[in-house]
mmCIF file with all atom_site columns, C-alpha atoms in Angstrom:
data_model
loop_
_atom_site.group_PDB
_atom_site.id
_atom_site.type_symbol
_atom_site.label_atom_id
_atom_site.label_alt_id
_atom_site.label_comp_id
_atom_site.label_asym_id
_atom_site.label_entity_id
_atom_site.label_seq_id
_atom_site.pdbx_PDB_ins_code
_atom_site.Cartn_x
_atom_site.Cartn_y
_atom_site.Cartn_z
_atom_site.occupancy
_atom_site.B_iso_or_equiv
_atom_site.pdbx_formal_charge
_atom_site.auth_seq_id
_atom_site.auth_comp_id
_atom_site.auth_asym_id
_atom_site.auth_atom_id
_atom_site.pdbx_PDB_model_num
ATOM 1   C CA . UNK A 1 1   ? -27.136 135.220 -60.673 1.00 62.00 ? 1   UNK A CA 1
ATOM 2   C CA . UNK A 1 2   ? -28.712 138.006 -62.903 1.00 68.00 ? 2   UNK A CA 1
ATOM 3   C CA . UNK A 1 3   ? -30.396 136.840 -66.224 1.00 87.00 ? 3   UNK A CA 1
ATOM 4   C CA . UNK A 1 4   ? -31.352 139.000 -68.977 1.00 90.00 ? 4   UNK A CA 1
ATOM 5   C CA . UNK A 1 5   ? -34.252 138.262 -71.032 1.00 92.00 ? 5   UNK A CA 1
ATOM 6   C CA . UNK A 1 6   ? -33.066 137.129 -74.369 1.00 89.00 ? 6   UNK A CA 1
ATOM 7   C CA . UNK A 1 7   ? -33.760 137.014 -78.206 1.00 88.00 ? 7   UNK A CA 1
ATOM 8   C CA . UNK A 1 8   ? -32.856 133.813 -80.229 1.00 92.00 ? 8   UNK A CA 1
ATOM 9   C CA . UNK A 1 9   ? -33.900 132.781 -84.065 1.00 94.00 ? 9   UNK A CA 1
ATOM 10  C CA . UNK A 1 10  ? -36.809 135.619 -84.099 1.00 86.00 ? 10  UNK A CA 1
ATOM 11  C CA . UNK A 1 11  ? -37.998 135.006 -80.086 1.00 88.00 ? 11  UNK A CA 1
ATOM 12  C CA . UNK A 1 12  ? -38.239 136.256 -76.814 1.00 88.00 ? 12  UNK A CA 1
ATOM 13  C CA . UNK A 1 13  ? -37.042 134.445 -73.939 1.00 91.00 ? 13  UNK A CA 1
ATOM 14  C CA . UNK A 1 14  ? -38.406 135.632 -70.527 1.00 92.00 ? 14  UNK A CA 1
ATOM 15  C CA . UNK A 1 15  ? -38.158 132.598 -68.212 1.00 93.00 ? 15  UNK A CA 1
ATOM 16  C CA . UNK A 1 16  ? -34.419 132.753 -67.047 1.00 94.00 ? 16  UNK A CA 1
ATOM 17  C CA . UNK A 1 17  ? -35.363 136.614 -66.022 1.00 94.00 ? 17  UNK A CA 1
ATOM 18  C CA . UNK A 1 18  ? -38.622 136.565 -64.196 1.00 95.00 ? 18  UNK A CA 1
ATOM 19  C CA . UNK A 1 19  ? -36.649 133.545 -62.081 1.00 95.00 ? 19  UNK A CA 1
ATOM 20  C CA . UNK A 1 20  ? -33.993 135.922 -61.187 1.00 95.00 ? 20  UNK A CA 1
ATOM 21  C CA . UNK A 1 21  ? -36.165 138.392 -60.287 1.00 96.00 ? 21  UNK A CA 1
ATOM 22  C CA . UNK A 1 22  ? -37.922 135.866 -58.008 1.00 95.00 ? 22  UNK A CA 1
ATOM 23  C CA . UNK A 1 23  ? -34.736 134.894 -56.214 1.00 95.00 ? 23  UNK A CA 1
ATOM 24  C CA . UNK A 1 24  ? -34.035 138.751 -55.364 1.00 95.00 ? 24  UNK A CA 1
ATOM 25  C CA . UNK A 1 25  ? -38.128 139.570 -54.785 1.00 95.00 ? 25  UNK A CA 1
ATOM 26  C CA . UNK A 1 26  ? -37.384 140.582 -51.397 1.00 95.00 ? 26  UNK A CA 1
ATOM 27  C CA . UNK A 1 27  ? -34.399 142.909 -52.071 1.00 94.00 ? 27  UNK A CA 1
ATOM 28  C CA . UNK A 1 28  ? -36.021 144.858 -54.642 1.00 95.00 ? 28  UNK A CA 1
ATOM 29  C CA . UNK A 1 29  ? -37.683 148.290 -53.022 1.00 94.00 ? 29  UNK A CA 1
ATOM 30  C CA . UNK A 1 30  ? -41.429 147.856 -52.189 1.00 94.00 ? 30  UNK A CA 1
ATOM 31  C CA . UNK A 1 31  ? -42.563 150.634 -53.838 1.00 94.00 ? 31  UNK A CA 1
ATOM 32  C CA . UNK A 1 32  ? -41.514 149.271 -57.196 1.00 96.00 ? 32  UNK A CA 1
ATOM 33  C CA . UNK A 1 33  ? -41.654 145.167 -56.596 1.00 95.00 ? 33  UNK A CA 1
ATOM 34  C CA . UNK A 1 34  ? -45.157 144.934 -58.187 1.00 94.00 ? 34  UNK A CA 1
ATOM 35  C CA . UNK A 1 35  ? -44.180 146.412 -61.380 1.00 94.00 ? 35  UNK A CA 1
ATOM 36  C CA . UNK A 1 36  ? -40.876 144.857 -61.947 1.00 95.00 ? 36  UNK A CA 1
ATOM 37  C CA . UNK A 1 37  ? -42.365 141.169 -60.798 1.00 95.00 ? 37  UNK A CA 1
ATOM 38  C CA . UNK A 1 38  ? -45.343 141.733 -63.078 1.00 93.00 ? 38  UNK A CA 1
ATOM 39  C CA . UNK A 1 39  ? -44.937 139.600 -66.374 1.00 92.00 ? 39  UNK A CA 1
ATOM 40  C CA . UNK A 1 40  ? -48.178 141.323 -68.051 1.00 90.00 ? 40  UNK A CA 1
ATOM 41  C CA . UNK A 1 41  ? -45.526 144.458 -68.349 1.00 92.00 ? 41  UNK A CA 1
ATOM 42  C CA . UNK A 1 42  ? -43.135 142.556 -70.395 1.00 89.00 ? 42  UNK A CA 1
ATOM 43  C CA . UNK A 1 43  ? -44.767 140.359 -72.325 1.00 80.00 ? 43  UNK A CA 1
ATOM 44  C CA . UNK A 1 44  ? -46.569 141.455 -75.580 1.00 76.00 ? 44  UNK A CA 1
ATOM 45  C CA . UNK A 1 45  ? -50.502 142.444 -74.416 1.00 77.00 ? 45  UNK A CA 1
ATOM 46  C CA . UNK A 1 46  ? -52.184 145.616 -73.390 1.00 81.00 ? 46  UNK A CA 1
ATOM 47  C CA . UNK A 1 47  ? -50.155 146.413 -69.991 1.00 84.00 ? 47  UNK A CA 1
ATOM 48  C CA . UNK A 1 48  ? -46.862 145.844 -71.699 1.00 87.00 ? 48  UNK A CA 1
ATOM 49  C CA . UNK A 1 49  ? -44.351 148.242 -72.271 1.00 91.00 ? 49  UNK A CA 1
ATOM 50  C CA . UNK A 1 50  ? -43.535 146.800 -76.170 1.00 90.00 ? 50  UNK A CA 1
ATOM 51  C CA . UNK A 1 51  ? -43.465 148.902 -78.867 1.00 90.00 ? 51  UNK A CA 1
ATOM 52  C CA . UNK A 1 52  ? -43.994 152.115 -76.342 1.00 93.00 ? 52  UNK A CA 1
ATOM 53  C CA . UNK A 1 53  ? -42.802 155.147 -77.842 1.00 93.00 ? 53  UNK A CA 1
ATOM 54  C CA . UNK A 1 54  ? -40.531 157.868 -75.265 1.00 92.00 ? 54  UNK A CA 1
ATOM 55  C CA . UNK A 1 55  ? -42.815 160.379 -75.150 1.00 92.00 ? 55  UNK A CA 1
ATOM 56  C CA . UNK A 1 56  ? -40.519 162.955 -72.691 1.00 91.00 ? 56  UNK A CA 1
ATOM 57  C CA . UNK A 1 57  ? -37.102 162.238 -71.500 1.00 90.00 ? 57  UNK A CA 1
ATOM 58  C CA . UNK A 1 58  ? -36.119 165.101 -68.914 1.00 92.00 ? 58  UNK A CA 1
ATOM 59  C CA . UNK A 1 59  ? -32.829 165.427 -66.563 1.00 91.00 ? 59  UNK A CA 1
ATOM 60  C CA . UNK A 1 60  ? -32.125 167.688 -64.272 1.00 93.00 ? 60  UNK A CA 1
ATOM 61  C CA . UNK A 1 61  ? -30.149 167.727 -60.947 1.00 91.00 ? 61  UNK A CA 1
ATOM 62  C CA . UNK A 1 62  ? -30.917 167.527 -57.315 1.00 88.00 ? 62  UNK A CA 1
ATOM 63  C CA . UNK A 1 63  ? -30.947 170.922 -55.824 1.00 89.00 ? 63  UNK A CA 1
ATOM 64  C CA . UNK A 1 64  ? -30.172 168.907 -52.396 1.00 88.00 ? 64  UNK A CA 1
ATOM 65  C CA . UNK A 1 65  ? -27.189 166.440 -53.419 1.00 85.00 ? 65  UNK A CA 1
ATOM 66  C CA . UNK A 1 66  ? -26.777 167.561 -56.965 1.00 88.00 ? 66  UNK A CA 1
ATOM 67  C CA . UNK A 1 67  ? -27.219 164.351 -58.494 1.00 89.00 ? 67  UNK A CA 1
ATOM 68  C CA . UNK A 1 68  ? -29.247 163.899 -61.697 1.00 91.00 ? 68  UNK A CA 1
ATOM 69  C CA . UNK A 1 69  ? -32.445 163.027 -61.952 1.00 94.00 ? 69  UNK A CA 1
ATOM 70  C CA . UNK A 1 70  ? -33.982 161.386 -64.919 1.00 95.00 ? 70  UNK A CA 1
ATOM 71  C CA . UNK A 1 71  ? -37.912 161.101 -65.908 1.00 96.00 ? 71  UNK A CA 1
ATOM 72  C CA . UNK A 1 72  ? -38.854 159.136 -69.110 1.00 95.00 ? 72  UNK A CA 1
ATOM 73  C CA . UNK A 1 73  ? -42.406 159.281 -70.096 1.00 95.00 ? 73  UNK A CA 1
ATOM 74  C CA . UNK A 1 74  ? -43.548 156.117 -71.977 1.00 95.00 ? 74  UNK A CA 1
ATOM 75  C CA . UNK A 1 75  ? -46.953 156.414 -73.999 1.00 93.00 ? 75  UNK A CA 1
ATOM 76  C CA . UNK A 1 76  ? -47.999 152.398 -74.681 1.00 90.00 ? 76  UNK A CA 1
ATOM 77  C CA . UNK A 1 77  ? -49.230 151.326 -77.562 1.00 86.00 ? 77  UNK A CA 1
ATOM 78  C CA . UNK A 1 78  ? -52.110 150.580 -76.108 1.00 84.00 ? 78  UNK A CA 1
ATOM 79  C CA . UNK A 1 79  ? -53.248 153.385 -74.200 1.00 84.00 ? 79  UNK A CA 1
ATOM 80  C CA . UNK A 1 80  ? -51.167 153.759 -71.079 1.00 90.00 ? 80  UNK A CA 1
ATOM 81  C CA . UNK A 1 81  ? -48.541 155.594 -69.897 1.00 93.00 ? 81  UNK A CA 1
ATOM 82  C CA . UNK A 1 82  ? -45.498 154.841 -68.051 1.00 95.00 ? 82  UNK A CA 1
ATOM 83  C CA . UNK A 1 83  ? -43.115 157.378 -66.037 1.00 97.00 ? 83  UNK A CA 1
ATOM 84  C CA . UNK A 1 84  ? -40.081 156.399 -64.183 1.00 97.00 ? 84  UNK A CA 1
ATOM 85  C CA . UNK A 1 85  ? -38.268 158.592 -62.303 1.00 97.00 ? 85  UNK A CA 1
ATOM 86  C CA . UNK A 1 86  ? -35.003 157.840 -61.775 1.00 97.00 ? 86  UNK A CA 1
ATOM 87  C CA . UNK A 1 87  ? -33.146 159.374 -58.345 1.00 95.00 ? 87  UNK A CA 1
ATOM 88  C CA . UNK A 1 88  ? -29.351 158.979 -56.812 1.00 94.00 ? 88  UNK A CA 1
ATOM 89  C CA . UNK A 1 89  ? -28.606 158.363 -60.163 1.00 95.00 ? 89  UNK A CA 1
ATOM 90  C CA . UNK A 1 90  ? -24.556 156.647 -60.767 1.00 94.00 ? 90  UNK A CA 1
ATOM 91  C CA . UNK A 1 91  ? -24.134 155.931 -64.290 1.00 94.00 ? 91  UNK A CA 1
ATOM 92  C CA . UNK A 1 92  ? -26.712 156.664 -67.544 1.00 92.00 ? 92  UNK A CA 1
ATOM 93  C CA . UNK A 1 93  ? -25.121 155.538 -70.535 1.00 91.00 ? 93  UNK A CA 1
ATOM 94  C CA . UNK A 1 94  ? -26.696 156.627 -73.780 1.00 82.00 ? 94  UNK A CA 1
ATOM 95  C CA . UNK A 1 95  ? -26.545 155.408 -77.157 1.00 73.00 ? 95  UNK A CA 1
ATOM 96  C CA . UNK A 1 96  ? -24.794 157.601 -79.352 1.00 68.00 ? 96  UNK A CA 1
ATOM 97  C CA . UNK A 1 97  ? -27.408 158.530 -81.331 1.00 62.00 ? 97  UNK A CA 1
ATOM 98  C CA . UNK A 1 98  ? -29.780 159.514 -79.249 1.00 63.00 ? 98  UNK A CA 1
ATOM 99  C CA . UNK A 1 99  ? -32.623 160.198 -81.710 1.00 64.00 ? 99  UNK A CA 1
ATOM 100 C CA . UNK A 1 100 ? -32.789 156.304 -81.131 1.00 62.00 ? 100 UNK A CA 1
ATOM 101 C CA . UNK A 1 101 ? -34.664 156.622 -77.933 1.00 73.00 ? 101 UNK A CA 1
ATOM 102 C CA . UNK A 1 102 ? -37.364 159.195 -79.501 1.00 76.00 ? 102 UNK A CA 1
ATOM 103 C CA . UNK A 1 103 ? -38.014 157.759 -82.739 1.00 79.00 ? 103 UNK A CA 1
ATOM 104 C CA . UNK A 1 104 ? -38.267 153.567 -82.114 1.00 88.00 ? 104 UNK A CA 1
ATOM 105 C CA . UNK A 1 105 ? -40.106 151.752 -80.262 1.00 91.00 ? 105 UNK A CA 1
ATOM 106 C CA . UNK A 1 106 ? -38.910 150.008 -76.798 1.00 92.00 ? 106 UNK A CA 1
ATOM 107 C CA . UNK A 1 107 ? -38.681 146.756 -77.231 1.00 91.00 ? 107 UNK A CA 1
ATOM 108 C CA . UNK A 1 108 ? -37.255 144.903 -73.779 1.00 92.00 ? 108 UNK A CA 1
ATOM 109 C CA . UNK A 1 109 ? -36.749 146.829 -70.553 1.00 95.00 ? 109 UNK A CA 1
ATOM 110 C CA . UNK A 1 110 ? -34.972 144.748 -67.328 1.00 96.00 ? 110 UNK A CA 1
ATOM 111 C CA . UNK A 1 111 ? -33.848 145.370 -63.913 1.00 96.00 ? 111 UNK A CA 1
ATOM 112 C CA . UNK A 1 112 ? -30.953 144.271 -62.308 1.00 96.00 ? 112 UNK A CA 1
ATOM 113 C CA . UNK A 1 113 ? -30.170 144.522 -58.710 1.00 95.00 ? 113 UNK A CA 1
ATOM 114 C CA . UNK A 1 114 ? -26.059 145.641 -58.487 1.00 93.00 ? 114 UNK A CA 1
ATOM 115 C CA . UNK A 1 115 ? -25.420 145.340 -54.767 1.00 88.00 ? 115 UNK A CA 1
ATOM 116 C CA . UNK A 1 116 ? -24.225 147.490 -52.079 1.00 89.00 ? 116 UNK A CA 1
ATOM 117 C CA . UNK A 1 117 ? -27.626 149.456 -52.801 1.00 91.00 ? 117 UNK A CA 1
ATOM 118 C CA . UNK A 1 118 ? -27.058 149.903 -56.730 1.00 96.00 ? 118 UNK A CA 1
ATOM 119 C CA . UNK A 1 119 ? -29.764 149.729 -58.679 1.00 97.00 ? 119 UNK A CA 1
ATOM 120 C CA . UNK A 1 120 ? -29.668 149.060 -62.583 1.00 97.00 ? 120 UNK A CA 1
ATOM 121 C CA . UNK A 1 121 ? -32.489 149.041 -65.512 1.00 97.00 ? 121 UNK A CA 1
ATOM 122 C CA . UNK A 1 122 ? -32.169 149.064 -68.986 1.00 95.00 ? 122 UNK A CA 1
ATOM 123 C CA . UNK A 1 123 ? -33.859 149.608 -71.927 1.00 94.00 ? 123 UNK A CA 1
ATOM 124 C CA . UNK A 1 124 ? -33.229 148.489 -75.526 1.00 91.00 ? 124 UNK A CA 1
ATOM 125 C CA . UNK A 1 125 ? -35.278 149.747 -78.377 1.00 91.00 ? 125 UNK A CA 1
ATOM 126 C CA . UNK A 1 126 ? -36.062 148.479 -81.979 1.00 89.00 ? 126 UNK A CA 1
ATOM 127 C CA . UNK A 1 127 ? -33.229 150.007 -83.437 1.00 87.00 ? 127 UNK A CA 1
ATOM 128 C CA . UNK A 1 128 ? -30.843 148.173 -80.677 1.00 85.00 ? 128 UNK A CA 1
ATOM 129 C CA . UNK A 1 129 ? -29.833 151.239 -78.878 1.00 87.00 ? 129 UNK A CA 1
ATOM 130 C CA . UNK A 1 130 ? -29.486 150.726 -75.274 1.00 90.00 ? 130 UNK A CA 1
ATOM 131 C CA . UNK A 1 131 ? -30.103 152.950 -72.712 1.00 93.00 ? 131 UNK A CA 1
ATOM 132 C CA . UNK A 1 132 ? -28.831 151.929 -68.989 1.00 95.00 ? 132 UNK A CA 1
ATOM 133 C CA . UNK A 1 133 ? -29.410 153.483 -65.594 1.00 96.00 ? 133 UNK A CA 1
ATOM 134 C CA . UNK A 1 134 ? -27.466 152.806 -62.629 1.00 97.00 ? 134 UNK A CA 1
ATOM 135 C CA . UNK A 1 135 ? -28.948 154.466 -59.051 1.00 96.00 ? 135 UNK A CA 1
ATOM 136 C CA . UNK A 1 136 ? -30.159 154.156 -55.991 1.00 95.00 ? 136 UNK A CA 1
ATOM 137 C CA . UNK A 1 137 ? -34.094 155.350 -56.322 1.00 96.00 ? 137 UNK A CA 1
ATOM 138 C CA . UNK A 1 138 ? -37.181 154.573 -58.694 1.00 97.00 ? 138 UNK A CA 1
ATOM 139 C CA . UNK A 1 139 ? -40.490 155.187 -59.178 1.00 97.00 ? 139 UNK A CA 1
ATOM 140 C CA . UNK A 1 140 ? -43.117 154.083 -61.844 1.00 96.00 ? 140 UNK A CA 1
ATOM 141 C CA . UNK A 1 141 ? -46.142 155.100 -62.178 1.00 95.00 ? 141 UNK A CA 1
ATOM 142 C CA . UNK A 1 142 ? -48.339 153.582 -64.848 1.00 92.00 ? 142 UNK A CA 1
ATOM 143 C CA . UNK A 1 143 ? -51.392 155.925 -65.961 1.00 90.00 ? 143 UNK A CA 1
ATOM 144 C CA . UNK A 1 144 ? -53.714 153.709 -67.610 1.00 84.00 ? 144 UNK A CA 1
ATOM 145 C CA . UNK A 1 145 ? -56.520 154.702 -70.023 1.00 70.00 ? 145 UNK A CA 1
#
């Protein structure tokens, strides 16, 4: 069963997550299981991803299948970067406003395995807008300082 990581009266709540993302360790893709499974990317010290700012947010479509493809460039607030590169993308819903995803920092970003080969992350910024990704491929690469 999928659990999001939470907020209540002013605090995170990570546990419920990181143990659903142990019970599906071995379905998430290889190339992408270290990051996801790594706490020191949520939580709140240098190799998180809180209070990164979108630094480039690019789509464009496959020439081969003609789906869209979706690149965010994170730049930490400590230093490091942080592309994904979204592929076989589904469904990308935006916040209406997207200004929201340029201008505030991220706060939470989660994973979600969807079955029959869906993928899903999402991120959710200071100002609450959400941004979610449904597809098929990933990649993160993480360009420390």
């Amino acid at each position: 069963m999928y659990n999001k990581i939470y907020k209540r009266k002013g605090i995170w709540y990570f546990e419920d997550y990181f143990n659903y993302i142990s019970s599906v360790i071995e379905s998430i893709p290889k190339n992408i299981v270290n990051f996801i499974a790594n706490p020191q990317f949520y939580n709140f010290g240098d190799e998180s991803l809180y209070d990164s700012l979108v630094e480039k947010f690019e789509l464009k479509y496959s020439k081969k299948s003609h789906l869209p493809i979706l690149s965010i460039k994170f730049k930490g607030a400590y230093g490091s970067n942080y592309i994904f590169k979204f592929e076989d993308i589904r469904s990308i819903v935006f916040p209406n406003d997207t200004e929201g995803l340029l201008n505030h920092e991220l706060l939470i970003h989660q994973f979600h395995l969807r079955g029959k080969g869906i993928l899903q992350y999402e991120f959710i910024f200071s100002n609450n807008a959400k941004l979610k990704i449904l597809f098929r491929k990933l990649s993160i690469n993480v360009e420390t300082k």
